[in-house]
mmCIF file of C-alpha atoms in Angstrom:
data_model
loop_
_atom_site.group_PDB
_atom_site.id
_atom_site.type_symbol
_atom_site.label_atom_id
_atom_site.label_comp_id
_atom_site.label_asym_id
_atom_site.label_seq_id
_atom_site.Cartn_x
_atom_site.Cartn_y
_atom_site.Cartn_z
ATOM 1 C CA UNK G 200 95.886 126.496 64.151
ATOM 2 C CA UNK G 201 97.844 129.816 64.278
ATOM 3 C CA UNK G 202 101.243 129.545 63.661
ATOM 4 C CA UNK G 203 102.347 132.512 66.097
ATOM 5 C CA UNK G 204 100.129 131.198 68.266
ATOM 6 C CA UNK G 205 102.269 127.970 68.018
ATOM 7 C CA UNK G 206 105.440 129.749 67.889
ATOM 8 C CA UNK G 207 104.550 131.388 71.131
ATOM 9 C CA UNK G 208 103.451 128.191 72.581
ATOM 10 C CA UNK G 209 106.466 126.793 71.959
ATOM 11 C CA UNK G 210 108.917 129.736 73.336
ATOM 12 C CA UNK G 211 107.082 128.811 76.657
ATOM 13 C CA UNK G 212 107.508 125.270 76.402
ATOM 14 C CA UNK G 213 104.563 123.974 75.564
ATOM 15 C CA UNK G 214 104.587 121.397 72.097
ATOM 16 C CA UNK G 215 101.128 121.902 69.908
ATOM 17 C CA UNK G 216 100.653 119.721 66.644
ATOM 18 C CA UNK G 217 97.911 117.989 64.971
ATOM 19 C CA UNK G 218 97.324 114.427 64.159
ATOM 20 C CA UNK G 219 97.929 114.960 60.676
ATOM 21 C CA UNK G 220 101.076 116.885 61.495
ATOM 22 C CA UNK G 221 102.024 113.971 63.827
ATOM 23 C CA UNK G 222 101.105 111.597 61.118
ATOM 24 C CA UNK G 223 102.415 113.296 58.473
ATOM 25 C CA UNK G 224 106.103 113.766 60.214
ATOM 26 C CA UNK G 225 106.314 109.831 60.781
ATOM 27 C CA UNK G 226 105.854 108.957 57.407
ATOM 28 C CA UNK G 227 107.959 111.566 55.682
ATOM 29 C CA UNK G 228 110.779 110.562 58.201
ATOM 30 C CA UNK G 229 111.433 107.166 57.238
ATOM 31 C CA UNK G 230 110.606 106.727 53.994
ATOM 32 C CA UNK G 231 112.287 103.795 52.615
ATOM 33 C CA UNK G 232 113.220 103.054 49.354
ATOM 34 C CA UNK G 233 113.166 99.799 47.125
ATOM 35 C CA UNK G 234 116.957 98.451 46.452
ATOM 36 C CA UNK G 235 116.709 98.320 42.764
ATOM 37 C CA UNK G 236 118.705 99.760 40.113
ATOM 38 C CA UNK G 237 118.092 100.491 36.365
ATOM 39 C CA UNK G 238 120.930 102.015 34.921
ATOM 40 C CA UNK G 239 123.588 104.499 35.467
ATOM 41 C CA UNK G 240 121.416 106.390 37.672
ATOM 42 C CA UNK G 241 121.964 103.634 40.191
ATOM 43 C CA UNK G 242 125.125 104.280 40.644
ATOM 44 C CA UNK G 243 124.395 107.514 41.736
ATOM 45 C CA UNK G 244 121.363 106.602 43.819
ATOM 46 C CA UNK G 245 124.337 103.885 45.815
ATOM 47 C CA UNK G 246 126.595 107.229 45.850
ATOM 48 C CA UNK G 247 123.771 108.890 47.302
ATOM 49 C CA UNK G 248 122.934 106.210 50.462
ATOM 50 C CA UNK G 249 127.037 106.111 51.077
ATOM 51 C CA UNK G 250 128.705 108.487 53.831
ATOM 52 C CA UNK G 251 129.506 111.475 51.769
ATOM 53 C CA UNK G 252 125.677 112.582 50.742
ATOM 54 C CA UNK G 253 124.458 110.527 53.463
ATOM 55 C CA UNK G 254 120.584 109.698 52.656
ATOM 56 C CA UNK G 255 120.492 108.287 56.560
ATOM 57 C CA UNK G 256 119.902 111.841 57.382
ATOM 58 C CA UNK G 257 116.356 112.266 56.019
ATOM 59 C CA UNK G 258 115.484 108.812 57.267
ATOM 60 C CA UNK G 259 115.641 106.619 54.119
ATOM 61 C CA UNK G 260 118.783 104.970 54.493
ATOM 62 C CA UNK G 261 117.044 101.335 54.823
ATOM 63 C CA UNK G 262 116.683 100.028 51.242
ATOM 64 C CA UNK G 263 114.742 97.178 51.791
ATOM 65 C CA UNK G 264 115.067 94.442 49.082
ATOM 66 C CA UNK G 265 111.291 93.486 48.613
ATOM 67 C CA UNK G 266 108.005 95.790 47.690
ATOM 68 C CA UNK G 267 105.912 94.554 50.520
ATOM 69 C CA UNK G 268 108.202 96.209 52.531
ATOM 70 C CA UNK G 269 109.607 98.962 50.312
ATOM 71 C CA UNK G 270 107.737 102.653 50.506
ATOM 72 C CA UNK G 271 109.989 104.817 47.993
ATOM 73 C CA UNK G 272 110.116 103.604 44.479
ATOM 74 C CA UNK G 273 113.401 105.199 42.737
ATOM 75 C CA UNK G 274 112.783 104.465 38.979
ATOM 76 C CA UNK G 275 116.804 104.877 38.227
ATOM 77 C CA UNK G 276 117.574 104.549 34.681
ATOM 78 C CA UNK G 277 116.596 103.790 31.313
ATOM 79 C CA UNK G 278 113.375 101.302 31.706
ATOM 80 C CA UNK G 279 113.359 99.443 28.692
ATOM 81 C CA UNK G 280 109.814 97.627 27.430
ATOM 82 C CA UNK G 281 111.600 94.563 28.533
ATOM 83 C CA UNK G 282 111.837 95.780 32.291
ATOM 84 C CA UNK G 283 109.105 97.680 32.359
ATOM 85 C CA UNK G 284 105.861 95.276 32.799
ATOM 86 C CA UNK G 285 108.271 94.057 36.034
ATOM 87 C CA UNK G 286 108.570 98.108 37.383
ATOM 88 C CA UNK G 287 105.089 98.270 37.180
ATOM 89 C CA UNK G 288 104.249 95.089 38.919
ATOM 90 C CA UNK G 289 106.576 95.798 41.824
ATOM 91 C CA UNK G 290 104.942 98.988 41.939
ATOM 92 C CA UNK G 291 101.616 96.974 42.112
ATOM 93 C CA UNK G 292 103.130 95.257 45.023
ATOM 94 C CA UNK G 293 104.474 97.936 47.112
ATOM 95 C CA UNK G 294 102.136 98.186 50.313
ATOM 96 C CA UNK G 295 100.229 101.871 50.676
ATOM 97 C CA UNK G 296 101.437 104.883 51.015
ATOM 98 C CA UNK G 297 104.019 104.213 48.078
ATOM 99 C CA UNK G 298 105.966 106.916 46.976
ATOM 100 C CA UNK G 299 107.793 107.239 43.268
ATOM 101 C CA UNK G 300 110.692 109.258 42.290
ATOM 102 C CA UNK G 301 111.521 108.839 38.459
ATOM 103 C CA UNK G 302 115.199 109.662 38.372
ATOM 104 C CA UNK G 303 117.069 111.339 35.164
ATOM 105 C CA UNK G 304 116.208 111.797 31.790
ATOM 106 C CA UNK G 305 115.600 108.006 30.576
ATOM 107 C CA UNK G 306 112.728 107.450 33.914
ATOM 108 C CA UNK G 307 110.716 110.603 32.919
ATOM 109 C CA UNK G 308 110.926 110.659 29.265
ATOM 110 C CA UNK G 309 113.146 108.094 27.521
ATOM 111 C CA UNK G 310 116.309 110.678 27.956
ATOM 112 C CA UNK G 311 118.959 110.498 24.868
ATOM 113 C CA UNK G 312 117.395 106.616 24.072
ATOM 114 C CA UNK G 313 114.181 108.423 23.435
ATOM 115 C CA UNK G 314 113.807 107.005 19.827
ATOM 116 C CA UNK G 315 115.020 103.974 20.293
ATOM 117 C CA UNK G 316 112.220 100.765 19.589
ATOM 118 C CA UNK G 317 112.626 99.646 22.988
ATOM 119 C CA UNK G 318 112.809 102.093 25.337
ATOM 120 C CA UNK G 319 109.850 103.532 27.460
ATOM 121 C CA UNK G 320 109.578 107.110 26.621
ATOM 122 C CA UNK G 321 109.025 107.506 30.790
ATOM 123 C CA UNK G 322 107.665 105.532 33.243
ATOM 124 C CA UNK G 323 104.742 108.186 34.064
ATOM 125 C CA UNK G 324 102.782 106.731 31.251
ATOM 126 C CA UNK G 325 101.918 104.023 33.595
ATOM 127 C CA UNK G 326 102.251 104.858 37.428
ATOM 128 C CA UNK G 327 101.876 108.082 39.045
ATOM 129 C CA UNK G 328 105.695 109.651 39.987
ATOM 130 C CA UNK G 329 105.816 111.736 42.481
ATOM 131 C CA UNK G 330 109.052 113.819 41.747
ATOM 132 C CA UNK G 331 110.960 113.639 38.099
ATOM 133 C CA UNK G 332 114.600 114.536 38.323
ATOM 134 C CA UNK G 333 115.840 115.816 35.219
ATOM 135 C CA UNK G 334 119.890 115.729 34.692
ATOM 136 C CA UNK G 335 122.154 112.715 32.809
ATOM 137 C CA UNK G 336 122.812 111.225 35.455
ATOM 138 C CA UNK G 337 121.479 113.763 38.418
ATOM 139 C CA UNK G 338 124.540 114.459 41.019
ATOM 140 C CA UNK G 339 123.637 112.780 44.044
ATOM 141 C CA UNK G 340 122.620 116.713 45.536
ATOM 142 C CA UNK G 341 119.299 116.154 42.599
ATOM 143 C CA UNK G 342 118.438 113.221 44.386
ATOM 144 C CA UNK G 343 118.461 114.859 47.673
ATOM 145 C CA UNK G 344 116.436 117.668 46.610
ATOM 146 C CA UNK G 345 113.836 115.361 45.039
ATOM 147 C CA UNK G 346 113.561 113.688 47.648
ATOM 148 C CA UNK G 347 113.167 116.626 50.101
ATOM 149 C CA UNK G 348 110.824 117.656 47.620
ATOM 150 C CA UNK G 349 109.182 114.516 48.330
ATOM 151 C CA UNK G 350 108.954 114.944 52.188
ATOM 152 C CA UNK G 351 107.541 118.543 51.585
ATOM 153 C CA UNK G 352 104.490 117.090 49.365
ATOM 154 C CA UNK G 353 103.960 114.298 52.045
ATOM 155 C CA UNK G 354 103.865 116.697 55.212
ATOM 156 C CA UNK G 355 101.170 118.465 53.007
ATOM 157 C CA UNK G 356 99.076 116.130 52.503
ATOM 158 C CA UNK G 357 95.606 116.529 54.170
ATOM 159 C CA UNK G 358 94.085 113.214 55.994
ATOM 160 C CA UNK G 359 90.846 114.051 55.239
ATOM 161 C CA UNK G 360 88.736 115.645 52.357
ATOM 162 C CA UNK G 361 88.805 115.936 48.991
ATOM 163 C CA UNK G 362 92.477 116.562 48.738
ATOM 164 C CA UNK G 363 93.731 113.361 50.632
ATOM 165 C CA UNK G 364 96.225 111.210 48.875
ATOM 166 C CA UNK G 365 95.317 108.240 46.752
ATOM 167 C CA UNK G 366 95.705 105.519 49.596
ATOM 168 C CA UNK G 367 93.529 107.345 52.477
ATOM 169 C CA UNK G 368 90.778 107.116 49.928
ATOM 170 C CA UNK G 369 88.892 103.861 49.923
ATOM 171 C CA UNK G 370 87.425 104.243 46.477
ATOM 172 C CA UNK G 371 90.861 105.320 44.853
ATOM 173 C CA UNK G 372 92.486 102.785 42.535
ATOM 174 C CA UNK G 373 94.837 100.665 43.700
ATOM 175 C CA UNK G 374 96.160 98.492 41.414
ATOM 176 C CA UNK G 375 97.765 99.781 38.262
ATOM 177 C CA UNK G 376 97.567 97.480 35.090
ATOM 178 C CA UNK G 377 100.812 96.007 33.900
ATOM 179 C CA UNK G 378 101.694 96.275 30.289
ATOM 180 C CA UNK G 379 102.172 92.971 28.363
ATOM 181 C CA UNK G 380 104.781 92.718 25.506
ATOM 182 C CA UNK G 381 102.487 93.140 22.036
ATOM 183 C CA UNK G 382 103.716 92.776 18.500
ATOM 184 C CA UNK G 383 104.771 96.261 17.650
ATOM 185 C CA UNK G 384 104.844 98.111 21.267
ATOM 186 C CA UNK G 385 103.747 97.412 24.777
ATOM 187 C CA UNK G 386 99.683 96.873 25.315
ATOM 188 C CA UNK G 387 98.385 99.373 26.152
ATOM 189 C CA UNK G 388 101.381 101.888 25.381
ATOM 190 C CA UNK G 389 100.057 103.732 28.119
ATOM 191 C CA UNK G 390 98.049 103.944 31.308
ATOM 192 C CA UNK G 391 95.207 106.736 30.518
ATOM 193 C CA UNK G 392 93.891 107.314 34.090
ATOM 194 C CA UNK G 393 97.500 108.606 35.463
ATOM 195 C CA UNK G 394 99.144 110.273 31.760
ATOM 196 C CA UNK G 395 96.896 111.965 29.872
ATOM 197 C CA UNK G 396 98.046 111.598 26.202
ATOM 198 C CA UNK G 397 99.239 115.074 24.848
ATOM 199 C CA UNK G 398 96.896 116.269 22.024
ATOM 200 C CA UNK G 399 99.862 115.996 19.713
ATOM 201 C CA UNK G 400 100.762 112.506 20.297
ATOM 202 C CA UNK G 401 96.948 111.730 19.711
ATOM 203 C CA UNK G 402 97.631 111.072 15.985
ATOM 204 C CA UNK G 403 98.961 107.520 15.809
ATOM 205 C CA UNK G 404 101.461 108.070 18.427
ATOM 206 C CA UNK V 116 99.113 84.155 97.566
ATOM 207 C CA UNK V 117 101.244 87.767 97.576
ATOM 208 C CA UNK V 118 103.552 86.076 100.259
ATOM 209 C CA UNK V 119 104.099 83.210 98.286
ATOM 210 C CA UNK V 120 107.735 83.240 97.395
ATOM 211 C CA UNK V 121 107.133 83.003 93.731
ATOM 212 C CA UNK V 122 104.821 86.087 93.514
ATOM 213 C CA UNK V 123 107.215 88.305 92.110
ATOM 214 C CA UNK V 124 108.244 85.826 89.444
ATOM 215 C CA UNK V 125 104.491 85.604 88.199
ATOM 216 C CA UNK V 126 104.262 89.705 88.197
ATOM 217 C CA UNK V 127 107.576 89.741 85.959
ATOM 218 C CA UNK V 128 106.251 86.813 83.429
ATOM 219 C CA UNK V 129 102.935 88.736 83.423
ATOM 220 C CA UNK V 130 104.541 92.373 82.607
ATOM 221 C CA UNK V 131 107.532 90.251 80.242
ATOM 222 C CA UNK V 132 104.563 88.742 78.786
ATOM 223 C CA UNK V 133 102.700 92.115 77.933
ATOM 224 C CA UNK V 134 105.992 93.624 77.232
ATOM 225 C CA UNK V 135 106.139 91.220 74.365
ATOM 226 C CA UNK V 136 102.584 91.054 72.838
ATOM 227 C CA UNK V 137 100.888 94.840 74.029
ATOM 228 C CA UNK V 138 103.414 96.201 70.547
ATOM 229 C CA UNK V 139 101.794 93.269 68.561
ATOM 230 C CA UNK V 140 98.730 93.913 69.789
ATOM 231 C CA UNK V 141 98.762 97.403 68.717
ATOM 232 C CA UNK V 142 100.194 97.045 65.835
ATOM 233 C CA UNK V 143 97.357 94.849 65.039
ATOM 234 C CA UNK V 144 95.049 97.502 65.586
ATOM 235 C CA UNK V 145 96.413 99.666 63.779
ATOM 236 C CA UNK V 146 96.241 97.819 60.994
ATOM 237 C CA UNK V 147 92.677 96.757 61.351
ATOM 238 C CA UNK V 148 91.124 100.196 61.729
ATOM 239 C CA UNK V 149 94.029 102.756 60.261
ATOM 240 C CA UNK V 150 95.933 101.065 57.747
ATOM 241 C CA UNK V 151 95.256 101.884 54.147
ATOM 242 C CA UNK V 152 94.863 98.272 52.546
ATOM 243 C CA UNK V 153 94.743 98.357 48.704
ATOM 244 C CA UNK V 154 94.845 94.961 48.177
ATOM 245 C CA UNK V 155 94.541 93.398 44.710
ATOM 246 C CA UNK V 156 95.773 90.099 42.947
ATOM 247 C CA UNK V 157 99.073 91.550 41.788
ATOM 248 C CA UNK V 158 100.145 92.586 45.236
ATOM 249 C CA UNK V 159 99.057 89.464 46.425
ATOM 250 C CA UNK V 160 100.764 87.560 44.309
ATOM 251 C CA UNK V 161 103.775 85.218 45.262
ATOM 252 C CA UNK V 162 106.707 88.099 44.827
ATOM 253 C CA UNK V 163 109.449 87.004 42.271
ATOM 254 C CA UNK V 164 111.877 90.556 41.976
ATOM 255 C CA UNK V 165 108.919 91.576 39.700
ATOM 256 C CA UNK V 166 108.092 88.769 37.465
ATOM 257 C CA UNK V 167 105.492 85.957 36.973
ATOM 258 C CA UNK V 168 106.220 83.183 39.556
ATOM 259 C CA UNK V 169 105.706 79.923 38.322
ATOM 260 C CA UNK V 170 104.771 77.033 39.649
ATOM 261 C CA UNK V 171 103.883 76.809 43.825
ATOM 262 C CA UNK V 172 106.075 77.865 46.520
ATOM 263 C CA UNK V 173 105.162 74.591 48.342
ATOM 264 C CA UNK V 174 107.543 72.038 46.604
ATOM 265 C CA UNK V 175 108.188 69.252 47.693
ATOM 266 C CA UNK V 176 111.781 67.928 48.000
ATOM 267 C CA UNK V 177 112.871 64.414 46.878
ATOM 268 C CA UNK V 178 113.400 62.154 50.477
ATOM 269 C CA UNK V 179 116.454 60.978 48.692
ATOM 270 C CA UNK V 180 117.957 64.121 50.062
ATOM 271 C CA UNK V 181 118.547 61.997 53.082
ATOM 272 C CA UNK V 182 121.661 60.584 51.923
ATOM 273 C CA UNK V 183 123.159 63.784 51.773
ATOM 274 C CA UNK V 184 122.169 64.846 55.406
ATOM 275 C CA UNK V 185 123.755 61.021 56.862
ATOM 276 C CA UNK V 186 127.246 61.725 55.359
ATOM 277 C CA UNK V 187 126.865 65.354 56.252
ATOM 278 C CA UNK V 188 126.411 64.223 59.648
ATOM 279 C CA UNK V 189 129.649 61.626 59.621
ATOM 280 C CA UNK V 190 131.634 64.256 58.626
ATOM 281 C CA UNK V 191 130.547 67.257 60.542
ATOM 282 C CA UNK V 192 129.424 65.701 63.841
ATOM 283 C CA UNK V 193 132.772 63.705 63.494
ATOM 284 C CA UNK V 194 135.189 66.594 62.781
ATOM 285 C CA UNK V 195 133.569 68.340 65.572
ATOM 286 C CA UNK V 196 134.673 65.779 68.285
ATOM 287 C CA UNK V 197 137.777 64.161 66.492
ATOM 288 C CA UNK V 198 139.127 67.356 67.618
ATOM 289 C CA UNK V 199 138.930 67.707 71.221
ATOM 290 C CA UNK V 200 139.070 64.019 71.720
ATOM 291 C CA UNK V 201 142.758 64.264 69.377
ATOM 292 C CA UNK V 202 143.674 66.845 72.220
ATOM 293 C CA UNK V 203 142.894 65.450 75.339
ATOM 294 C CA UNK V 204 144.071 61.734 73.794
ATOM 295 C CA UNK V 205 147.243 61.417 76.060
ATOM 296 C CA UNK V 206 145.356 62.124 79.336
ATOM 297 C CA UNK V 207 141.824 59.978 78.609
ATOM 298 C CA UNK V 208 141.035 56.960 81.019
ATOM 299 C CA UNK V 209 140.553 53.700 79.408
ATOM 300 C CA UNK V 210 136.499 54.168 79.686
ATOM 301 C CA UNK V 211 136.616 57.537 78.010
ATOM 302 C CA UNK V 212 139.112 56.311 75.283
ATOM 303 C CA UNK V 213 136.652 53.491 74.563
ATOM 304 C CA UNK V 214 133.146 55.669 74.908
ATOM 305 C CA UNK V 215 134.559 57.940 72.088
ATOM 306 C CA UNK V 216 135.868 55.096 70.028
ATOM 307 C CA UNK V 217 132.083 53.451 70.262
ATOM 308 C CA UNK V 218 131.094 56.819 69.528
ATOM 309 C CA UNK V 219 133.466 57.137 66.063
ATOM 310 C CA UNK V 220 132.373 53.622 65.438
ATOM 311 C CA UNK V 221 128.544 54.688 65.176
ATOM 312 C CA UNK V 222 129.469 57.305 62.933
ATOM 313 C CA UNK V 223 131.624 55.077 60.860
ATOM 314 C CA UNK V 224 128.910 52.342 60.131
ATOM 315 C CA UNK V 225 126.855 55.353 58.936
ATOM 316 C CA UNK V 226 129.719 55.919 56.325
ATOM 317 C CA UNK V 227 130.669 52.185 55.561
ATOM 318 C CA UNK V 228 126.915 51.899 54.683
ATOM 319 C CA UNK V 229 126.320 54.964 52.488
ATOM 320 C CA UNK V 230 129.477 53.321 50.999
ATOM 321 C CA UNK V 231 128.390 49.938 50.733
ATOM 322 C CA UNK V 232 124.977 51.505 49.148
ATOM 323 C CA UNK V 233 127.249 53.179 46.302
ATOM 324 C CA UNK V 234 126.014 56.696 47.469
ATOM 325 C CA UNK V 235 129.818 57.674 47.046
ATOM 326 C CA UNK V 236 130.449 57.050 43.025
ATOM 327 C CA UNK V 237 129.479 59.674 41.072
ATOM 328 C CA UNK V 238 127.662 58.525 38.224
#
């Protein structure tokens, strides 16, 4: 609809929206995360729910301590190949829409432990994130912005068509496959259908 | 019927009633016909902070646990009336006095015979 139509509407009193505005503006305002906590970034992420940065006032102040009930993921820290078969299974279990939010440098690439044998070099190689944070830790302020970032991407999202997220579509997958500890690296070292291996990685990794 | 004096009462159960289950209800509904379900065996898996779960979460636990729930009774039941009956001791009638004492008693056999059984040594 036109928006100075709406803005006119709504100098006279009269409230116009859509049902995938409507829809759209409940899930984006109470989003709520998973209480879990990799690493260092946690401690921001706690700094981040507490009064001075306040995440109560975007809606997602309820971190719920189980997946089923959980809608936020906030991959905070370093995931080792240790934890991360158990990230990606609470993923798994997380009921639709699920939202991620890989926070700092270790969640979306490995950070300064990059080389090490047993860190994941990000956890986008096997579920889709949503926002990636850079920063060592990111200030609590990153975290806000990602996640307004997030509630701008979900009041975009269409409910219909081609462009509709992943869980309106009843064909979409819906279970991502959890890595299993292998000799030399995790099995498979990554998921192909959500990271795309860079051409120059293609060569024995 | 209307004029019956309990007609109002039935109106408020009815409403309390609908009240309580019309959300449910809904909610239901939603779920049938809106809710994106992506189910799969992982999500529907037992949830254990992320790991394998082992085993069933039906266990069964060992009757002998009864022991522990008699002289948890003793004790707790007993504290809770020693109390008031320590209070009001000065000012009981003779009946009272003895009531509570039978009462005590009953407790006490349950003691003297988890005793008696050796539940009390550690071993």
């Amino acid at each position: 609809m036109d928006q100075n139509l709406k803005i006119e509407l709504g100098k006279q009193g009269v409230f116009v929206t859509t049902i995938q505005e409507l829809y759209n503006w409940g899930r984006r305002s109470s989003v709520w995360p998973m209480q879990f906590g990799l690493a260092c970034c946690a401690i921001e992420m706690i700094a981040t729910t507490m009064a001075r940065y306040d995440l109560a006032r975007f809606g997602a102040e309820v971190f719920r301590p189980s997946p089923r009930q959980a809608d936020l993921m906030i991959v905070s820290g370093t995931v080792t190949k240790k934890m991360a078969p158990q990230v990606v299974r609470l993923y798994n279990q997380m009921a639709e829409p699920r939202y991620v939010i890989a926070m700092g440098a270790c969640a979306i690439s490995g950070g300064p432990f990059k080389q090490g044998y047993n860190v994941l070099k990000g956890i986008d190689r096997y579920i889709p994130v949503d926002v990636h944070i850079p920063g060592c830790p990111p200030r609590p302020e990153a975290l806000l912005q990602a996640f307004i970032a997030l509630q701008k991407k979900i009041d975009c999202q269409p409910l219909t068509g081609a462009e509709r997220p992943r869980f309106l579509d009843a064909g979409a997958q819906g279970e991502f496959p959890v890595p299993v500890p292998g000799g030399h690296d995790l099995e498979p070292t990554s998921n192909r259908g959500v990271w795309p291996v860079p051409i120059t990685m293609n060569r024995g990794e | 019927m209307t004029s019956g004096p309990y007609f109002s009462l039935v109106v408020l159960f009815v409403a309390a009633l609908g009240f309580g289950l019309g959300p449910l209800g809904l909610a239901w509904l939603w779920a049938k016909y809106f809710a994106p379900p992506k189910p799969n065996p992982t999500k529907n898996s037992i949830y254990e902070c992320g790991l394998v779960s082992r085993g069933d979460a039906w266990v069964q636990f060992r009757s002998a646990y009864y022991l522990y729930a008699i002289i948890f009774l003793v004790f707790d039941v007993e504290a809770v009336f020693l109390l008031p009956f320590a209070v009001a001791f000065s000012g009981l009638s003779a009946a009272a006095c003895t009531a509570m004492l039978v009462f005590v008693l009953l407790l006490v056999e349950g003691l003297a015979w988890a005793w008696a059984k050796g539940v009390l040594t550690w071993s």
